[in-house]
Amino acid sequence: MPTLTRQMLIERLRAACAAPDAARQLPAWAFDQFYAEEEGTLEFEPGYRSIMQAVLDDLMFADAAAFALTDDDIERMITALEGAQPTLDEPTGEDED
């Protein structure tokens, strides 16, 4: 199963800052990643599920004017991803009894 790492997410964010086309594609890409993990066809870097879900959640709605992200917002996300400490990942809904 493919794994989305923090570094891959950071690279996408940096590309969005550098190129308007990449920035416009970011919400759809984030949506695809978020729901691929939910469906079990993608996994997040172990220990970083919570921060990655939070960043992807913010990105998914960035195509709406009310939630548009600035370069400063993206830099804050990058800083949060770079500084994140691993935690025990919460189980997905299918793991719960």
PDB file of N, CA, C and O in Angstrom, residues 37-86:
ATOM      1  N   GLU A  37      -6.899   7.420   2.315  1.00  0.00           N
ATOM      2  CA  GLU A  37      -6.505   6.873   3.616  1.00  0.00           C
ATOM      3  C   GLU A  37      -7.725   6.330   4.344  1.00  0.00           C
ATOM      4  O   GLU A  37      -7.680   5.255   4.938  1.00  0.00           O
ATOM      5  N   GLU A  38      -8.827   7.050   4.274  1.00  0.00           N
ATOM      6  CA  GLU A  38     -10.067   6.596   4.909  1.00  0.00           C
ATOM      7  C   GLU A  38     -10.540   5.263   4.313  1.00  0.00           C
ATOM      8  O   GLU A  38     -11.061   4.415   5.026  1.00  0.00           O
ATOM      9  N   GLU A  39     -10.348   5.101   2.994  1.00  0.00           N
ATOM     10  CA  GLU A  39     -10.780   3.880   2.305  1.00  0.00           C
ATOM     11  C   GLU A  39      -9.788   2.734   2.460  1.00  0.00           C
ATOM     12  O   GLU A  39     -10.072   1.611   2.063  1.00  0.00           O
ATOM     13  N   GLY A  40      -8.606   3.034   2.969  1.00  0.00           N
ATOM     14  CA  GLY A  40      -7.611   1.988   3.170  1.00  0.00           C
ATOM     15  C   GLY A  40      -6.741   1.703   1.963  1.00  0.00           C
ATOM     16  O   GLY A  40      -6.082   0.673   1.903  1.00  0.00           O
ATOM     17  N   THR A  41      -6.719   2.610   0.983  1.00  0.00           N
ATOM     18  CA  THR A  41      -5.874   2.409  -0.197  1.00  0.00           C
ATOM     19  C   THR A  41      -4.583   3.217  -0.111  1.00  0.00           C
ATOM     20  O   THR A  41      -3.758   3.161  -1.020  1.00  0.00           O
ATOM     21  N   LEU A  42      -4.425   3.970   0.965  1.00  0.00           N
ATOM     22  CA  LEU A  42      -3.235   4.788   1.219  1.00  0.00           C
ATOM     23  C   LEU A  42      -3.054   4.840   2.726  1.00  0.00           C
ATOM     24  O   LEU A  42      -4.041   4.835   3.470  1.00  0.00           O
ATOM     25  N   GLU A  43      -1.806   4.858   3.161  1.00  0.00           N
ATOM     26  CA  GLU A  43      -1.578   5.048   4.583  1.00  0.00           C
ATOM     27  C   GLU A  43      -0.702   6.269   4.791  1.00  0.00           C
ATOM     28  O   GLU A  43       0.046   6.666   3.900  1.00  0.00           O
ATOM     29  N   PHE A  44      -0.852   6.872   5.958  1.00  0.00           N
ATOM     30  CA  PHE A  44      -0.032   8.012   6.315  1.00  0.00           C
ATOM     31  C   PHE A  44       1.214   7.523   7.030  1.00  0.00           C
ATOM     32  O   PHE A  44       1.204   6.447   7.639  1.00  0.00           O
ATOM     33  N   GLU A  45       2.265   8.310   6.963  1.00  0.00           N
ATOM     34  CA  GLU A  45       3.501   7.992   7.664  1.00  0.00           C
ATOM     35  C   GLU A  45       3.156   7.636   9.114  1.00  0.00           C
ATOM     36  O   GLU A  45       2.470   8.395   9.800  1.00  0.00           O
ATOM     37  N   PRO A  46       3.595   6.467   9.564  1.00  0.00           N
ATOM     38  CA  PRO A  46       3.256   6.031  10.921  1.00  0.00           C
ATOM     39  C   PRO A  46       3.660   7.063  11.976  1.00  0.00           C
ATOM     40  O   PRO A  46       4.757   7.620  11.936  1.00  0.00           O
ATOM     41  N   GLY A  47       2.729   7.318  12.893  1.00  0.00           N
ATOM     42  CA  GLY A  47       2.966   8.246  13.976  1.00  0.00           C
ATOM     43  C   GLY A  47       2.548   9.674  13.690  1.00  0.00           C
ATOM     44  O   GLY A  47       2.555  10.518  14.581  1.00  0.00           O
ATOM     45  N   TYR A  48       2.157   9.965  12.443  1.00  0.00           N
ATOM     46  CA  TYR A  48       1.846  11.340  12.062  1.00  0.00           C
ATOM     47  C   TYR A  48       0.448  11.475  11.463  1.00  0.00           C
ATOM     48  O   TYR A  48       0.149  12.469  10.800  1.00  0.00           O
ATOM     49  N   ARG A  49      -0.396  10.504  11.707  1.00  0.00           N
ATOM     50  CA  ARG A  49      -1.738  10.502  11.123  1.00  0.00           C
ATOM     51  C   ARG A  49      -2.522  11.758  11.498  1.00  0.00           C
ATOM     52  O   ARG A  49      -3.146  12.391  10.648  1.00  0.00           O
ATOM     53  N   SER A  50      -2.478  12.142  12.743  1.00  0.00           N
ATOM     54  CA  SER A  50      -3.277  13.266  13.225  1.00  0.00           C
ATOM     55  C   SER A  50      -2.883  14.579  12.538  1.00  0.00           C
ATOM     56  O   SER A  50      -3.745  15.304  12.041  1.00  0.00           O
ATOM     57  N   ILE A  51      -1.611  14.896  12.495  1.00  0.00           N
ATOM     58  CA  ILE A  51      -1.158  16.148  11.877  1.00  0.00           C
ATOM     59  C   ILE A  51      -1.415  16.125  10.371  1.00  0.00           C
ATOM     60  O   ILE A  51      -1.832  17.123   9.786  1.00  0.00           O
ATOM     61  N   MET A  52      -1.218  14.972   9.757  1.00  0.00           N
ATOM     62  CA  MET A  52      -1.438  14.893   8.311  1.00  0.00           C
ATOM     63  C   MET A  52      -2.916  15.045   7.980  1.00  0.00           C
ATOM     64  O   MET A  52      -3.272  15.730   7.019  1.00  0.00           O
ATOM     65  N   GLN A  53      -3.786  14.447   8.775  1.00  0.00           N
ATOM     66  CA  GLN A  53      -5.222  14.615   8.554  1.00  0.00           C
ATOM     67  C   GLN A  53      -5.627  16.077   8.721  1.00  0.00           C
ATOM     68  O   GLN A  53      -6.429  16.588   7.945  1.00  0.00           O
ATOM     69  N   ALA A  54      -5.068  16.737   9.737  1.00  0.00           N
ATOM     70  CA  ALA A  54      -5.415  18.137   9.986  1.00  0.00           C
ATOM     71  C   ALA A  54      -4.999  19.025   8.814  1.00  0.00           C
ATOM     72  O   ALA A  54      -5.775  19.885   8.372  1.00  0.00           O
ATOM     73  N   VAL A  55      -3.792  18.817   8.302  1.00  0.00           N
ATOM     74  CA  VAL A  55      -3.311  19.625   7.178  1.00  0.00           C
ATOM     75  C   VAL A  55      -4.148  19.341   5.925  1.00  0.00           C
ATOM     76  O   VAL A  55      -4.588  20.268   5.242  1.00  0.00           O
ATOM     77  N   LEU A  56      -4.376  18.084   5.637  1.00  0.00           N
ATOM     78  CA  LEU A  56      -5.174  17.745   4.458  1.00  0.00           C
ATOM     79  C   LEU A  56      -6.590  18.296   4.575  1.00  0.00           C
ATOM     80  O   LEU A  56      -7.161  18.775   3.587  1.00  0.00           O
ATOM     81  N   ASP A  57      -7.150  18.254   5.772  1.00  0.00           N
ATOM     82  CA  ASP A  57      -8.485  18.792   5.994  1.00  0.00           C
ATOM     83  C   ASP A  57      -8.522  20.281   5.663  1.00  0.00           C
ATOM     84  O   ASP A  57      -9.428  20.757   4.970  1.00  0.00           O
ATOM     85  N   ASP A  58      -7.533  21.030   6.125  1.00  0.00           N
ATOM     86  CA  ASP A  58      -7.466  22.455   5.806  1.00  0.00           C
ATOM     87  C   ASP A  58      -7.301  22.679   4.307  1.00  0.00           C
ATOM     88  O   ASP A  58      -7.912  23.591   3.736  1.00  0.00           O
ATOM     89  N   LEU A  59      -6.492  21.864   3.676  1.00  0.00           N
ATOM     90  CA  LEU A  59      -6.231  22.020   2.241  1.00  0.00           C
ATOM     91  C   LEU A  59      -7.447  21.695   1.384  1.00  0.00           C
ATOM     92  O   LEU A  59      -7.674  22.333   0.357  1.00  0.00           O
ATOM     93  N   MET A  60      -8.241  20.723   1.798  1.00  0.00           N
ATOM     94  CA  MET A  60      -9.390  20.303   0.998  1.00  0.00           C
ATOM     95  C   MET A  60     -10.371  21.441   0.747  1.00  0.00           C
ATOM     96  O   MET A  60     -11.022  21.479  -0.285  1.00  0.00           O
ATOM     97  N   PHE A  61     -10.470  22.349   1.699  1.00  0.00           N
ATOM     98  CA  PHE A  61     -11.448  23.420   1.590  1.00  0.00           C
ATOM     99  C   PHE A  61     -10.853  24.725   1.096  1.00  0.00           C
ATOM    100  O   PHE A  61     -11.543  25.736   1.010  1.00  0.00           O
ATOM    101  N   ALA A  62      -9.584  24.699   0.737  1.00  0.00           N
ATOM    102  CA  ALA A  62      -8.888  25.924   0.328  1.00  0.00           C
ATOM    103  C   ALA A  62      -9.380  26.472  -1.007  1.00  0.00           C
ATOM    104  O   ALA A  62      -9.045  27.602  -1.355  1.00  0.00           O
ATOM    105  N   ASP A  63     -10.179  25.708  -1.743  1.00  0.00           N
ATOM    106  CA  ASP A  63     -10.686  26.232  -3.007  1.00  0.00           C
ATOM    107  C   ASP A  63     -11.900  27.138  -2.799  1.00  0.00           C
ATOM    108  O   ASP A  63     -12.297  27.863  -3.704  1.00  0.00           O
ATOM    109  N   ALA A  64     -12.454  27.149  -1.583  1.00  0.00           N
ATOM    110  CA  ALA A  64     -13.545  28.063  -1.253  1.00  0.00           C
ATOM    111  C   ALA A  64     -12.954  29.397  -0.803  1.00  0.00           C
ATOM    112  O   ALA A  64     -11.996  29.421  -0.024  1.00  0.00           O
ATOM    113  N   ALA A  65     -13.510  30.477  -1.284  1.00  0.00           N
ATOM    114  CA  ALA A  65     -12.960  31.805  -0.983  1.00  0.00           C
ATOM    115  C   ALA A  65     -12.827  32.050   0.520  1.00  0.00           C
ATOM    116  O   ALA A  65     -11.834  32.623   0.977  1.00  0.00           O
ATOM    117  N   ALA A  66     -13.780  31.586   1.287  1.00  0.00           N
ATOM    118  CA  ALA A  66     -13.752  31.812   2.735  1.00  0.00           C
ATOM    119  C   ALA A  66     -12.596  31.076   3.415  1.00  0.00           C
ATOM    120  O   ALA A  66     -12.186  31.439   4.515  1.00  0.00           O
ATOM    121  N   PHE A  67     -12.076  30.045   2.773  1.00  0.00           N
ATOM    122  CA  PHE A  67     -11.007  29.237   3.354  1.00  0.00           C
ATOM    123  C   PHE A  67      -9.710  29.312   2.564  1.00  0.00           C
ATOM    124  O   PHE A  67      -8.813  28.491   2.755  1.00  0.00           O
ATOM    125  N   ALA A  68      -9.603  30.281   1.671  1.00  0.00           N
ATOM    126  CA  ALA A  68      -8.401  30.417   0.840  1.00  0.00           C
ATOM    127  C   ALA A  68      -7.168  30.580   1.728  1.00  0.00           C
ATOM    128  O   ALA A  68      -7.200  31.255   2.761  1.00  0.00           O
ATOM    129  N   LEU A  69      -6.098  29.922   1.337  1.00  0.00           N
ATOM    130  CA  LEU A  69      -4.861  29.942   2.115  1.00  0.00           C
ATOM    131  C   LEU A  69      -3.866  30.930   1.528  1.00  0.00           C
ATOM    132  O   LEU A  69      -3.724  31.031   0.311  1.00  0.00           O
ATOM    133  N   THR A  70      -3.184  31.614   2.399  1.00  0.00           N
ATOM    134  CA  THR A  70      -2.098  32.498   1.982  1.00  0.00           C
ATOM    135  C   THR A  70      -0.791  31.717   2.041  1.00  0.00           C
ATOM    136  O   THR A  70      -0.731  30.610   2.606  1.00  0.00           O
ATOM    137  N   ASP A  71       0.262  32.309   1.491  1.00  0.00           N
ATOM    138  CA  ASP A  71       1.579  31.680   1.604  1.00  0.00           C
ATOM    139  C   ASP A  71       1.980  31.532   3.065  1.00  0.00           C
ATOM    140  O   ASP A  71       2.616  30.547   3.444  1.00  0.00           O
ATOM    141  N   ASP A  72       1.589  32.488   3.915  1.00  0.00           N
ATOM    142  CA  ASP A  72       1.886  32.385   5.346  1.00  0.00           C
ATOM    143  C   ASP A  72       1.175  31.190   5.976  1.00  0.00           C
ATOM    144  O   ASP A  72       1.748  30.493   6.823  1.00  0.00           O
ATOM    145  N   ASP A  73      -0.064  30.944   5.567  1.00  0.00           N
ATOM    146  CA  ASP A  73      -0.797  29.773   6.062  1.00  0.00           C
ATOM    147  C   ASP A  73      -0.069  28.492   5.690  1.00  0.00           C
ATOM    148  O   ASP A  73       0.073  27.573   6.500  1.00  0.00           O
ATOM    149  N   ILE A  74       0.380  28.430   4.446  1.00  0.00           N
ATOM    150  CA  ILE A  74       1.083  27.241   3.967  1.00  0.00           C
ATOM    151  C   ILE A  74       2.399  27.074   4.707  1.00  0.00           C
ATOM    152  O   ILE A  74       2.763  25.959   5.099  1.00  0.00           O
ATOM    153  N   GLU A  75       3.101  28.161   4.946  1.00  0.00           N
ATOM    154  CA  GLU A  75       4.364  28.076   5.704  1.00  0.00           C
ATOM    155  C   GLU A  75       4.112  27.569   7.121  1.00  0.00           C
ATOM    156  O   GLU A  75       4.908  26.793   7.661  1.00  0.00           O
ATOM    157  N   ARG A  76       3.013  27.992   7.735  1.00  0.00           N
ATOM    158  CA  ARG A  76       2.670  27.489   9.084  1.00  0.00           C
ATOM    159  C   ARG A  76       2.410  25.984   9.045  1.00  0.00           C
ATOM    160  O   ARG A  76       2.802  25.250   9.958  1.00  0.00           O
ATOM    161  N   MET A  77       1.754  25.522   7.993  1.00  0.00           N
ATOM    162  CA  MET A  77       1.512  24.081   7.858  1.00  0.00           C
ATOM    163  C   MET A  77       2.827  23.329   7.713  1.00  0.00           C
ATOM    164  O   MET A  77       3.016  22.274   8.324  1.00  0.00           O
ATOM    165  N   ILE A  78       3.730  23.860   6.905  1.00  0.00           N
ATOM    166  CA  ILE A  78       5.035  23.232   6.714  1.00  0.00           C
ATOM    167  C   ILE A  78       5.778  23.166   8.039  1.00  0.00           C
ATOM    168  O   ILE A  78       6.325  22.114   8.409  1.00  0.00           O
ATOM    169  N   THR A  79       5.774  24.263   8.784  1.00  0.00           N
ATOM    170  CA  THR A  79       6.450  24.302  10.082  1.00  0.00           C
ATOM    171  C   THR A  79       5.838  23.274  11.035  1.00  0.00           C
ATOM    172  O   THR A  79       6.565  22.577  11.753  1.00  0.00           O
ATOM    173  N   ALA A  80       4.513  23.168  11.039  1.00  0.00           N
ATOM    174  CA  ALA A  80       3.840  22.194  11.902  1.00  0.00           C
ATOM    175  C   ALA A  80       4.223  20.766  11.519  1.00  0.00           C
ATOM    176  O   ALA A  80       4.481  19.928  12.389  1.00  0.00           O
ATOM    177  N   LEU A  81       4.273  20.485  10.222  1.00  0.00           N
ATOM    178  CA  LEU A  81       4.650  19.144   9.765  1.00  0.00           C
ATOM    179  C   LEU A  81       6.100  18.831  10.105  1.00  0.00           C
ATOM    180  O   LEU A  81       6.420  17.722  10.552  1.00  0.00           O
ATOM    181  N   GLU A  82       6.982  19.814   9.914  1.00  0.00           N
ATOM    182  CA  GLU A  82       8.403  19.590  10.199  1.00  0.00           C
ATOM    183  C   GLU A  82       8.657  19.401  11.694  1.00  0.00           C
ATOM    184  O   GLU A  82       9.525  18.624  12.078  1.00  0.00           O
ATOM    185  N   GLY A  83       7.897  20.083  12.524  1.00  0.00           N
ATOM    186  CA  GLY A  83       8.114  20.015  13.962  1.00  0.00           C
ATOM    187  C   GLY A  83       7.297  18.963  14.680  1.00  0.00           C
ATOM    188  O   GLY A  83       7.439  18.786  15.896  1.00  0.00           O
ATOM    189  N   ALA A  84       6.448  18.270  13.955  1.00  0.00           N
ATOM    190  CA  ALA A  84       5.575  17.274  14.587  1.00  0.00           C
ATOM    191  C   ALA A  84       6.390  16.136  15.184  1.00  0.00           C
ATOM    192  O   ALA A  84       7.378  15.692  14.606  1.00  0.00           O
ATOM    193  N   GLN A  85       5.939  15.702  16.336  1.00  0.00           N
ATOM    194  CA  GLN A  85       6.537  14.548  16.995  1.00  0.00           C
ATOM    195  C   GLN A  85       5.619  13.347  16.784  1.00  0.00           C
ATOM    196  O   GLN A  85       4.393  13.488  16.807  1.00  0.00           O
ATOM    197  N   PRO A  86       6.198  12.177  16.600  1.00  0.00           N
ATOM    198  CA  PRO A  86       5.350  11.000  16.384  1.00  0.00           C
ATOM    199  C   PRO A  86       4.515  10.689  17.622  1.00  0.00           C
ATOM    200  O   PRO A  86       4.952  10.912  18.744  1.00  0.00           O
TER     201      PRO A  86
END
